[in-house]
Short mmCIF file of C-alpha atoms and ligand atoms in Angstrom, two decimals:
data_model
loop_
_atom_site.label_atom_id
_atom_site.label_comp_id
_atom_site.label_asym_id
_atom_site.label_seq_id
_atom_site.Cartn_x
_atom_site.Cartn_y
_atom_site.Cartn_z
CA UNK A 1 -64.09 -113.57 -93.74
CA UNK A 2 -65.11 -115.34 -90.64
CA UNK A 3 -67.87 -117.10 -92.70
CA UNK A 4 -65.39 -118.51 -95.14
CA UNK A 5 -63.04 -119.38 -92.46
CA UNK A 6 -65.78 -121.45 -90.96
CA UNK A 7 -66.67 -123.15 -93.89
CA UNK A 8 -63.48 -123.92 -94.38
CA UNK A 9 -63.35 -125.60 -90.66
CA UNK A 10 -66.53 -127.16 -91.30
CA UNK A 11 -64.58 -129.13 -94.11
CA UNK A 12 -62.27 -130.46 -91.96
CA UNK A 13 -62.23 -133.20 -89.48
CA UNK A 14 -61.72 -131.19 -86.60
CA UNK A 15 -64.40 -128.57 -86.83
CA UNK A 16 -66.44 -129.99 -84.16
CA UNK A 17 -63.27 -130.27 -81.55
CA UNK A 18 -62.37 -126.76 -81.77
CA UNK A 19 -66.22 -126.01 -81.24
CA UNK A 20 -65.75 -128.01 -78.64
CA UNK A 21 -62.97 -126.10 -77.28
CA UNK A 22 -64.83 -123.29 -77.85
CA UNK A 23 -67.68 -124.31 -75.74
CA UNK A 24 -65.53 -125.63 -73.04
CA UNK A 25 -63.53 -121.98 -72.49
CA UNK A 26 -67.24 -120.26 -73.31
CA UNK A 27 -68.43 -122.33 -70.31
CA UNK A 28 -65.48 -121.41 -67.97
CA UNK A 29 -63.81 -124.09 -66.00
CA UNK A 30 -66.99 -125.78 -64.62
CA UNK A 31 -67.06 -127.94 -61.36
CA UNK A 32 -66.83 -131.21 -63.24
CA UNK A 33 -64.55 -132.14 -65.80
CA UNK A 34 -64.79 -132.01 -69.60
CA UNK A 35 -63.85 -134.46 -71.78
CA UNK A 36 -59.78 -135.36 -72.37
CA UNK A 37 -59.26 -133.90 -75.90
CA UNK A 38 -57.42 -136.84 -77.05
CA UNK A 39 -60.42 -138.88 -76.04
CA UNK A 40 -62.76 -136.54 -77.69
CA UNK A 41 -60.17 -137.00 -80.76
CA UNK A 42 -60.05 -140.58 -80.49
CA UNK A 43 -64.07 -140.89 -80.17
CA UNK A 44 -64.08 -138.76 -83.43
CA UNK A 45 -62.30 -141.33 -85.36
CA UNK A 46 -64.21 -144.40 -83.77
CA UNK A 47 -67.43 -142.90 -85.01
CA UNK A 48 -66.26 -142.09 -88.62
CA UNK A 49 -65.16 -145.83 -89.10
CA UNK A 50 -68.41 -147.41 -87.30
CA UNK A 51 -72.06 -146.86 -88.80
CA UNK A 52 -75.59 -148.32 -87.38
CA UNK A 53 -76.98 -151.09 -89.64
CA UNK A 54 -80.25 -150.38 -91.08
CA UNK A 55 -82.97 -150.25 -88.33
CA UNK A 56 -80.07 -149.33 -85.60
CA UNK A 57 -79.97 -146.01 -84.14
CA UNK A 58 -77.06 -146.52 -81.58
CA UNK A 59 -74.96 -143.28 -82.97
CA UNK A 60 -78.38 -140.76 -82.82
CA UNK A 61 -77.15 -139.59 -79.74
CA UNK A 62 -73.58 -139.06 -81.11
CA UNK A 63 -73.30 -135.47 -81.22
CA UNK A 64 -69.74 -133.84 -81.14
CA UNK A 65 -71.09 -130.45 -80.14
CA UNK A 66 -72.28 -131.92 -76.97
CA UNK A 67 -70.76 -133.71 -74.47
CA UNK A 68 -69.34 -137.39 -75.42
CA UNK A 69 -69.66 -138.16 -71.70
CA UNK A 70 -73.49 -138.06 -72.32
CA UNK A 71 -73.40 -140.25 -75.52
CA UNK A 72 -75.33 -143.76 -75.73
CA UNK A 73 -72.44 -146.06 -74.62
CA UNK A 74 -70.11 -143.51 -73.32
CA UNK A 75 -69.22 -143.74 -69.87
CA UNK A 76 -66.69 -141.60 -68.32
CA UNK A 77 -64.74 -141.00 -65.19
CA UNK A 78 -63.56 -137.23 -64.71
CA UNK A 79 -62.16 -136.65 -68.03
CA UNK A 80 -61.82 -139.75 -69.23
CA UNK A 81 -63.74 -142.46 -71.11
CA UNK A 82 -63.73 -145.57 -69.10
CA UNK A 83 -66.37 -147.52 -70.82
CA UNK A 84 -67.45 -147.92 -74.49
CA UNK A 85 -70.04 -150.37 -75.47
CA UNK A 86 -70.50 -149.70 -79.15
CA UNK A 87 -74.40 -150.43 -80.77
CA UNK A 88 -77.37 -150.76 -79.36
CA UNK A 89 -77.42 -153.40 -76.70
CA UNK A 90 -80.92 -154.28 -77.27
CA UNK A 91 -82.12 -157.95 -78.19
CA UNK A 92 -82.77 -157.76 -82.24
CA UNK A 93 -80.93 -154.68 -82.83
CA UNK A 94 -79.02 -154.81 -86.05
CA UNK A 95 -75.69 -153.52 -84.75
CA UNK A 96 -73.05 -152.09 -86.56
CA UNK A 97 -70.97 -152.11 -89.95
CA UNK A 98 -67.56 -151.09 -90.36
CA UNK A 99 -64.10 -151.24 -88.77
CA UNK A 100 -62.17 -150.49 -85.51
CA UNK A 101 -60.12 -147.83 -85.55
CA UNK A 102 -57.04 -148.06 -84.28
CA UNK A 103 -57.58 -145.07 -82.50
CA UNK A 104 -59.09 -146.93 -80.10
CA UNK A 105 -55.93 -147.51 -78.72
CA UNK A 106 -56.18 -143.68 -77.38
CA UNK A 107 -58.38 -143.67 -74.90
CA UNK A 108 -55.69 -144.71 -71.94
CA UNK A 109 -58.82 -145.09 -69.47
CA UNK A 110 -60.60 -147.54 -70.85
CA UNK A 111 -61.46 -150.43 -69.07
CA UNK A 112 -64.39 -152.18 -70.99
CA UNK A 113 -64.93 -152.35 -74.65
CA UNK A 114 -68.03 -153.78 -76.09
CA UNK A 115 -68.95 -154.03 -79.38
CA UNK A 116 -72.58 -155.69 -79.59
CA UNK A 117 -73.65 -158.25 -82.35
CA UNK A 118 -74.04 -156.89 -85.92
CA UNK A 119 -71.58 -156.98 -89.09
CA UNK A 120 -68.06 -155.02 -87.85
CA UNK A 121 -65.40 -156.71 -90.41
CA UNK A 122 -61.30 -156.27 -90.43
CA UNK A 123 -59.03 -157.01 -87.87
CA UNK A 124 -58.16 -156.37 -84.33
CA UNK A 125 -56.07 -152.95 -84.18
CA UNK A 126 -52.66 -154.25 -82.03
CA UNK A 127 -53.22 -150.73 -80.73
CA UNK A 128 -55.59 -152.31 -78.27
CA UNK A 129 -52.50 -153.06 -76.48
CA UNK A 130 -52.27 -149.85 -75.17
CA UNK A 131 -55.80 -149.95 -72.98
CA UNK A 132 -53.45 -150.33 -70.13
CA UNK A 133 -56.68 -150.97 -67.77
CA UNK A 134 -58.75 -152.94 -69.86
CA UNK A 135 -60.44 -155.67 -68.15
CA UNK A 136 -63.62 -156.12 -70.11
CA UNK A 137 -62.92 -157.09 -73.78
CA UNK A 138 -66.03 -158.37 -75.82
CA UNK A 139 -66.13 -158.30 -79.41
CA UNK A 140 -68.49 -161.56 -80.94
CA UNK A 141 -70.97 -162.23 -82.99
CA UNK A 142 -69.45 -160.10 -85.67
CA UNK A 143 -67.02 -160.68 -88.87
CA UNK A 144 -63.73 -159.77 -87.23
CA UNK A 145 -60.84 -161.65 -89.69
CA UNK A 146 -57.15 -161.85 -89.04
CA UNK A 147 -55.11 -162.88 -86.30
CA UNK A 148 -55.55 -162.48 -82.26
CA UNK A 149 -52.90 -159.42 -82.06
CA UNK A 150 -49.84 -160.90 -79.62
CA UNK A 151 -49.75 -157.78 -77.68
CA UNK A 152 -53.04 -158.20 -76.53
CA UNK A 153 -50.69 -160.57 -73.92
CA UNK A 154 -49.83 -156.61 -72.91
CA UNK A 155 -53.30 -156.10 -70.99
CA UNK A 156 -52.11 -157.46 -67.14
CA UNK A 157 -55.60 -156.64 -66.26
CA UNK A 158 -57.79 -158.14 -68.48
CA UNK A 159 -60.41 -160.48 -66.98
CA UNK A 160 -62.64 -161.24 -70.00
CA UNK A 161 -61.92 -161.77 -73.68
CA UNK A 162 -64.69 -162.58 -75.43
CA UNK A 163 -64.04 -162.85 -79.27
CA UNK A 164 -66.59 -165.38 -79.98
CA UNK A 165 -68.70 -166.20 -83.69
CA UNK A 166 -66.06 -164.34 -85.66
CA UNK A 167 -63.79 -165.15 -88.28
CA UNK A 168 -60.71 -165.02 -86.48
CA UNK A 169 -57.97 -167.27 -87.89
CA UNK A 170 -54.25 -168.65 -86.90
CA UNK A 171 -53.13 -169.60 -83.54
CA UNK A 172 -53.91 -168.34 -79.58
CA UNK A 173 -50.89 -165.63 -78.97
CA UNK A 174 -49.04 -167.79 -76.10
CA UNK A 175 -49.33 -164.31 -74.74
CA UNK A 176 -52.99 -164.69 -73.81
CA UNK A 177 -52.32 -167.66 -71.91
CA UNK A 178 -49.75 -165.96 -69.44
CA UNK A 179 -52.64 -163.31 -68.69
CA UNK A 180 -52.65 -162.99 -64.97
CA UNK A 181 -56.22 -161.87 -64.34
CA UNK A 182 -57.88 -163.67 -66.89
CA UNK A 183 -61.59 -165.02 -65.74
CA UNK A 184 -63.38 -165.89 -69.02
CA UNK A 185 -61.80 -166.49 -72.13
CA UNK A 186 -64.37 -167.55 -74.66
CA UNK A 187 -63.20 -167.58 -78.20
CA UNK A 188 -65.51 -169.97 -79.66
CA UNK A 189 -66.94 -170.51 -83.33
CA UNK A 190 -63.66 -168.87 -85.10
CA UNK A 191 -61.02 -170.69 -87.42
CA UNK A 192 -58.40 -170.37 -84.95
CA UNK A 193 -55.54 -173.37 -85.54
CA UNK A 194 -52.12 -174.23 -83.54
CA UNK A 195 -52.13 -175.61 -80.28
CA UNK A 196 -53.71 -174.29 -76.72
CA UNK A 197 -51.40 -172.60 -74.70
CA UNK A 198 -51.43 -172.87 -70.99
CA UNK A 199 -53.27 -170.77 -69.25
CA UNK A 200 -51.69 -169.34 -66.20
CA UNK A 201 -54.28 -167.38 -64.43
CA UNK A 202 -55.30 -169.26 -61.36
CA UNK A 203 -58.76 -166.83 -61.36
CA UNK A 204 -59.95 -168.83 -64.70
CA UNK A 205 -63.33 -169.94 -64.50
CA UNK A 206 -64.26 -170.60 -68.30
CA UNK A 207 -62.99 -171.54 -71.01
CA UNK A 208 -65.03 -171.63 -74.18
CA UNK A 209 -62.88 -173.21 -77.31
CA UNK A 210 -65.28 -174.90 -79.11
CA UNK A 211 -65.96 -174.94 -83.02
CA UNK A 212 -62.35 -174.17 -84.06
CA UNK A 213 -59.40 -176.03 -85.77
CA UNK A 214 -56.97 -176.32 -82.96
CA UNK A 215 -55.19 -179.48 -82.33
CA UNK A 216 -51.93 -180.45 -80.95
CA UNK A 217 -52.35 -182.09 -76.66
CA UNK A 218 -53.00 -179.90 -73.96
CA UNK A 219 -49.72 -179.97 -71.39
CA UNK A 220 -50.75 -181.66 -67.61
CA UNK A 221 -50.56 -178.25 -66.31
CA UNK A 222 -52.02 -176.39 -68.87
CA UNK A 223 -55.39 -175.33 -66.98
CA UNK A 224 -55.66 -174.21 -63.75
CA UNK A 225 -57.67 -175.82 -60.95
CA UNK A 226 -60.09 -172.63 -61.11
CA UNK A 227 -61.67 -173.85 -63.93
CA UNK A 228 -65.72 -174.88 -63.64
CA UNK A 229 -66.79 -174.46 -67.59
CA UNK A 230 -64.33 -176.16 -69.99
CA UNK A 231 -65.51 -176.45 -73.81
CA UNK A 232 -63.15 -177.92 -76.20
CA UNK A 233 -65.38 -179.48 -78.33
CA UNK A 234 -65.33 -179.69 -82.20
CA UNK A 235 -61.59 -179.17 -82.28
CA UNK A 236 -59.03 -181.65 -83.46
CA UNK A 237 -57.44 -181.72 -80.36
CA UNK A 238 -55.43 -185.22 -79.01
CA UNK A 239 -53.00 -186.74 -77.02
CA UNK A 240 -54.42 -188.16 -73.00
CA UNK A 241 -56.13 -185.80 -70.88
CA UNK A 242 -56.28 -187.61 -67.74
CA UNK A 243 -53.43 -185.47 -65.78
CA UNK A 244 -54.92 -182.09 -66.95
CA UNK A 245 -58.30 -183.58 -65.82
CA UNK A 246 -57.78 -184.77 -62.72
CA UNK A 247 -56.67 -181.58 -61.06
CA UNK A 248 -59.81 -179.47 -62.04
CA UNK A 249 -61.81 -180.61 -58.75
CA UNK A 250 -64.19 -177.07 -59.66
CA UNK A 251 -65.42 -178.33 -63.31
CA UNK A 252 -69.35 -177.97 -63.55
CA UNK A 253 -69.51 -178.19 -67.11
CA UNK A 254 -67.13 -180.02 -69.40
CA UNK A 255 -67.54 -180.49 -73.51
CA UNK A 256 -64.23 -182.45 -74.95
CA UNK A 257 -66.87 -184.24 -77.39
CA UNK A 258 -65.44 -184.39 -81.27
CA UNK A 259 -61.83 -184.39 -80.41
CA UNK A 260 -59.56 -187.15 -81.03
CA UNK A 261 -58.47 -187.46 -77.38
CA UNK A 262 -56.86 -190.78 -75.92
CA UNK A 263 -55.77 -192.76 -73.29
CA UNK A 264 -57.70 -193.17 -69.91
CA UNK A 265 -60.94 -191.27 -68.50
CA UNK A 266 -59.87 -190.15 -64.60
CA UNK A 267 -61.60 -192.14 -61.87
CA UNK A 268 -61.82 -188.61 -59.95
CA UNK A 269 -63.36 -186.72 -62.56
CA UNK A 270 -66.76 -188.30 -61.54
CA UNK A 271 -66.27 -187.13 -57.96
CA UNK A 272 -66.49 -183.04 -59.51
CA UNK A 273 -69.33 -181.16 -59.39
CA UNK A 274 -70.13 -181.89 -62.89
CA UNK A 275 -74.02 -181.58 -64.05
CA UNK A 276 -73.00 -182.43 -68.09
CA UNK A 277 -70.07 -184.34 -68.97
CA UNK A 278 -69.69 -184.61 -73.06
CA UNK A 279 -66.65 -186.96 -73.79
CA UNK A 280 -68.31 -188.54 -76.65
CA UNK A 281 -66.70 -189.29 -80.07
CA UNK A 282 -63.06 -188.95 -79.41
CA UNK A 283 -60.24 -192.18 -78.70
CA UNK A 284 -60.60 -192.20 -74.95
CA UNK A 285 -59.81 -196.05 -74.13
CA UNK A 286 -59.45 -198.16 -71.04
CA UNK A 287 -62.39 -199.31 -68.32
CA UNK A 288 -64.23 -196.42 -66.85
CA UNK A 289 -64.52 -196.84 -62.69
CA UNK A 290 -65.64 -194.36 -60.86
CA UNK A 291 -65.17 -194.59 -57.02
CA UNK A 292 -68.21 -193.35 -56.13
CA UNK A 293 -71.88 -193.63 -57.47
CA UNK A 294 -72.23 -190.73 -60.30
CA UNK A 295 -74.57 -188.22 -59.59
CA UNK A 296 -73.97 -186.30 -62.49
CA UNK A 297 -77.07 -185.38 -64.73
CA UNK A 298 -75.81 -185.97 -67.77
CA UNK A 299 -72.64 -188.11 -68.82
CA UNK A 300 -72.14 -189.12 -72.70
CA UNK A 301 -69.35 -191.25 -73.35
CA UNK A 302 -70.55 -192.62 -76.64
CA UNK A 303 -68.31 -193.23 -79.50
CA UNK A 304 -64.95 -193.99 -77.85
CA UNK A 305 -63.06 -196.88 -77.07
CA UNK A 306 -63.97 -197.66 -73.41
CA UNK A 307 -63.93 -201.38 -72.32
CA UNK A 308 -64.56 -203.79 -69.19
CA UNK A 309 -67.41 -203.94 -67.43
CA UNK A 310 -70.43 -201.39 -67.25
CA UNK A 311 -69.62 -200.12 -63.74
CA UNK A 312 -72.80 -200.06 -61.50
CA UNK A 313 -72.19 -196.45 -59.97
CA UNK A 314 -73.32 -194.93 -63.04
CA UNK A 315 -77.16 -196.01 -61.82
CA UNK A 316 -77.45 -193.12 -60.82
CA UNK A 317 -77.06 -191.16 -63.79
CA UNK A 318 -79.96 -189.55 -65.49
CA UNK A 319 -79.26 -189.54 -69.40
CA UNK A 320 -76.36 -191.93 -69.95
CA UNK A 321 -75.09 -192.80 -73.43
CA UNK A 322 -72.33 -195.67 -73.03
CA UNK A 323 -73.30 -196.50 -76.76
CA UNK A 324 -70.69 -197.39 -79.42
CA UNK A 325 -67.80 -198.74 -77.24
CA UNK A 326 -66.00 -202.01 -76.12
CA UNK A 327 -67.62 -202.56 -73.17
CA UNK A 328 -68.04 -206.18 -72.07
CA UNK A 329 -70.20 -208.56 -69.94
CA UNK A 330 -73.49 -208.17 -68.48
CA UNK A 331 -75.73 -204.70 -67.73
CA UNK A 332 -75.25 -204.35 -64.07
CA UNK A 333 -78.86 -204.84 -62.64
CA UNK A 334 -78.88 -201.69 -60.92
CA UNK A 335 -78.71 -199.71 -63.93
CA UNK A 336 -81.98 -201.79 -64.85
CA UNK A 337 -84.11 -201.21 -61.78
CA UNK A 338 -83.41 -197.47 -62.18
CA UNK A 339 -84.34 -197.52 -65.12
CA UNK A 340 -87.72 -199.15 -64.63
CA UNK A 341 -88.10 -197.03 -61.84
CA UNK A 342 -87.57 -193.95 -64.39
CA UNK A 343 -84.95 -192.77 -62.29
CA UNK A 344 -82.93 -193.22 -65.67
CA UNK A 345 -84.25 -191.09 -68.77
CA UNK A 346 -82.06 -192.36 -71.10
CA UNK A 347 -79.74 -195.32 -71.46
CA UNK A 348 -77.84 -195.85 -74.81
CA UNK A 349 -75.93 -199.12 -74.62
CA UNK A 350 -75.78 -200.27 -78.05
CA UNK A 351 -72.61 -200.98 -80.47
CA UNK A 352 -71.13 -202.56 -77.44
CA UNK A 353 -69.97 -206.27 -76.62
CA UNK A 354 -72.30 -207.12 -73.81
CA UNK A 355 -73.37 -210.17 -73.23
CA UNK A 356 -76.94 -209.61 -71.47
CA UNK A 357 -79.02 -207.50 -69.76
CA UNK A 358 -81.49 -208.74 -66.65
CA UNK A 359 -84.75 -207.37 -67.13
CA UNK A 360 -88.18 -208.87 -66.49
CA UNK A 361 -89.88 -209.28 -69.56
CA UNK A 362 -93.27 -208.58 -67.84
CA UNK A 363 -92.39 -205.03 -66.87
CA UNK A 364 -93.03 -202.18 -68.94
CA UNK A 365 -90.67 -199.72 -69.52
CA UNK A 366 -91.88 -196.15 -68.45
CA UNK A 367 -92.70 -194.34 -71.51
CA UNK A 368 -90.33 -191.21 -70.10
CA UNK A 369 -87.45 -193.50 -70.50
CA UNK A 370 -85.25 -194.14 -73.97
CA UNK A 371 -83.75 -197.53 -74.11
CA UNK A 372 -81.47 -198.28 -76.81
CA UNK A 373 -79.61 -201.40 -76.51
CA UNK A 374 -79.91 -204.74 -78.60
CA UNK A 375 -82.06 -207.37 -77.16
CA UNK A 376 -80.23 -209.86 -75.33
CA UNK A 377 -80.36 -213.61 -76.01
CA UNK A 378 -82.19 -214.61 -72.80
CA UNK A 379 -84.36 -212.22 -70.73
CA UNK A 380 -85.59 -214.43 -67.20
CA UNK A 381 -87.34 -217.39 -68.75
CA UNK A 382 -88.63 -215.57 -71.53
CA UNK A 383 -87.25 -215.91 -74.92
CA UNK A 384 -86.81 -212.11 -75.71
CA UNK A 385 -88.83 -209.27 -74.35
CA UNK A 386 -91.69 -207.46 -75.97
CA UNK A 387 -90.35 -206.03 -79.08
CA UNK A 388 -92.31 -202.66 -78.07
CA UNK A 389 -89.43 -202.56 -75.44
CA UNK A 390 -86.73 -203.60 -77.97
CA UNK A 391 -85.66 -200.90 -79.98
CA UNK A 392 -82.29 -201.32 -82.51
CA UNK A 393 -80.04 -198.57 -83.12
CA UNK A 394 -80.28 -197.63 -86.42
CA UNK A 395 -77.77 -194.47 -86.61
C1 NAG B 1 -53.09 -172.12 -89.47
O1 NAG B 1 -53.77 -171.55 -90.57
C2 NAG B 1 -52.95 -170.72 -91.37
C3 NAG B 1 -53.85 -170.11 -92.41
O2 NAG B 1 -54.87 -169.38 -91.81
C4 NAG B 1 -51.83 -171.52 -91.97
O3 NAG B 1 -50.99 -170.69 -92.74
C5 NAG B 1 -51.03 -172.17 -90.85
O4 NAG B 1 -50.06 -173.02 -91.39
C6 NAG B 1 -51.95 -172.97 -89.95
N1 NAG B 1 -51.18 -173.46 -88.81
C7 NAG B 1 -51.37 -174.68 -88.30
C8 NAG B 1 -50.52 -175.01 -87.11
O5 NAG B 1 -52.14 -175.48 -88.76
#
């Protein structure tokens, strides 16, 4: 009889929770605390939906008989699950197939969930919403479809949301943006469309956009002065930029490149902390004067609609592509001398409307250095310079 009656439980679902039960009485009330059953339940259900890819072994360890605090990627506090990083963290691991449960939504502890790169498919359960403590959310590099869930605006404590290299499509809940504790929001390489909402939290440090469909203009206020890693790029994103900009004095890293973005580039933005500024290929229009010399690394703003004169502050700029423009008059000296001086790496001036550029035609060019620009009528008395120093752009 009892043998039947156990077969019978071994049928069902919950066979290994009332051996767990069982295990828990047989071992008496011990000094720490078991397991929550509804976590136990709701760890149950996230296994049977999840499996390891072939050559993972992340759910080995995953034996209900046992403890789930002691599982690979389990991490409890008393008897709760506070952290669950799903798959095998390590670099070339497979991952996992499958779907979230919506159980998920269960374990009222939780404050990270990590799922790690592999091929996970469906949608985002809305019961996420209920992770009351969540502050950790990272779910990329994966084939989650289907729409950001609103409610995820729910989680007040949330600090990253990383939903990055999925297939995530329609618009950024509005919700996400009123987040109060939001630090990272990286949701880059989906299909998401819409506009950007503003983002509230004055803690944000980066926000990762890029590769999407979004478009619509960003409102003046719309990112907070926190901000030091802004990537918009590969959107379809317009409208002028230069009140946002000019408030985020903490940028360190800013991609708006393939955008259709207009009106002027901020004199102040040069004065940030910036080591790579990517503006290139949207509308941006106007002269470009920065108030001080540039010392940032890296500044591309190729393939806009800039005009005036080349200011001489950016002679201090290590890769500079000014290429493909409106910029008029003459190639201020200084950016010459640096460059022979290989101070400057690379210099793209070309597609422009200058009218010369001062350079002694008996100085060689250090072979570190790029120079694309078209030769200039005159060069000094000579007629031209070497053509070995004279390269046309041919993209
Ligand atoms: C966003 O894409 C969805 C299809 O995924 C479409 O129905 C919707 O109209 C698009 N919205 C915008 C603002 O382009």
């Amino acid at each position: 009889m009892e043998v039947l009656l156990r077969r019978k439980l071994f049928m069902n679902a919950t066979y290994k929770f009332f051996t767990y039960l069982i295990l828990l009485l047989q071992c008496g009330f011990l000094a720490h605390a078991l397991l929550d059953p509804v976590d136990f339940l709701a760890l149950q259900s996230i296994r049977k939906s999840l499996n390891d890819l072939p050559g993972s072994n992340y759910f080995a360890t995953w034996d209900f008989t046992s403890d789930p605090c002691n599982f690979a990627g389990v991490l409890c506090d008393g008897d709760k699950v506070i952290a669950l990083n799903l798959g095998d963290p390590r670099a070339g691991s497979p991952g996992l197939t499958g779907r979230i449960d919506p159980a998920i939504g269960k374990l009222s502890a939780l404050a990270e969930l990590t799922i790690v790169p592999g091929r996970v498919i469906g949608s985002l359960p809305p019961t996420l919403s209920r992770l009351k403590y969540l502050r950790f959310l990272a779910i990329s590099h994966n084939f989650i479809s289907g729409e950001i869930p609103p409610s995820l605006g729910e989680l007040h404590g949330l600090q990253t949301l990383d939903l990055s290299f999925n297939q995530l499509t329609g618009s950024i809940p509005f919700s996400i943006g009123t987040l109060p504790a939001l630090s990272n929001v990286i949701l880059c390489h989906n299909r998401l469309n819409g506009s950007v909402p503003p983002f509230l939290s004055q803690t944000l440090t980066r926000l990762d956009l890029k590769h999407n469909d979004l478009s619509g203009s960003l409102p003046p206020l719309g990112l907070p002065p926190s901000l030091q890693y802004l990537s918009l790029s590969w959107n379809r994103l317009s409208g002028p930029l230069d009140r946002v900009l000019s408030r985020l004095n903490q940028l360190n890293y800013v991609d708006l490149s393939m955008n259709r973005f207009t009106g002027p580039i901020p004199a102040n933005l040069f004065t940030f902390p910036i080591t790579n500024l990517q503006l290139q290929r949207n509308q941006f229009s106007g002269p470009v004067q920065p108030v001080v010399q540039v010392t940032i690394p890296t500044v591309d703003l190729s393939f806009n609609r800039l005009s005036g004169e080349i200011s001489p502050t950016f002679a201090t700029v290590q890769n500079l592509y000014l290429n493909n423009n409106r910029f008029t008059g003459q190639v201020p000296s200084s950016l010459v001398d640096q460059l022979l001086s290989a101070s400057i790496q690379v210099l793209y001036l070309q597609h422009n409307y200058l009218t010369g550029i001062e350079i002694n035609p008996t100085v060689e060019i250090p072979v570190s250095s790029s120079l694309y620009t078209p030769c200039p009528d005159k060069a000094g008395t000579e007629k031209a310079r070497p053509t070995s120093q004279c390269i046309e752009w041919k993209g």
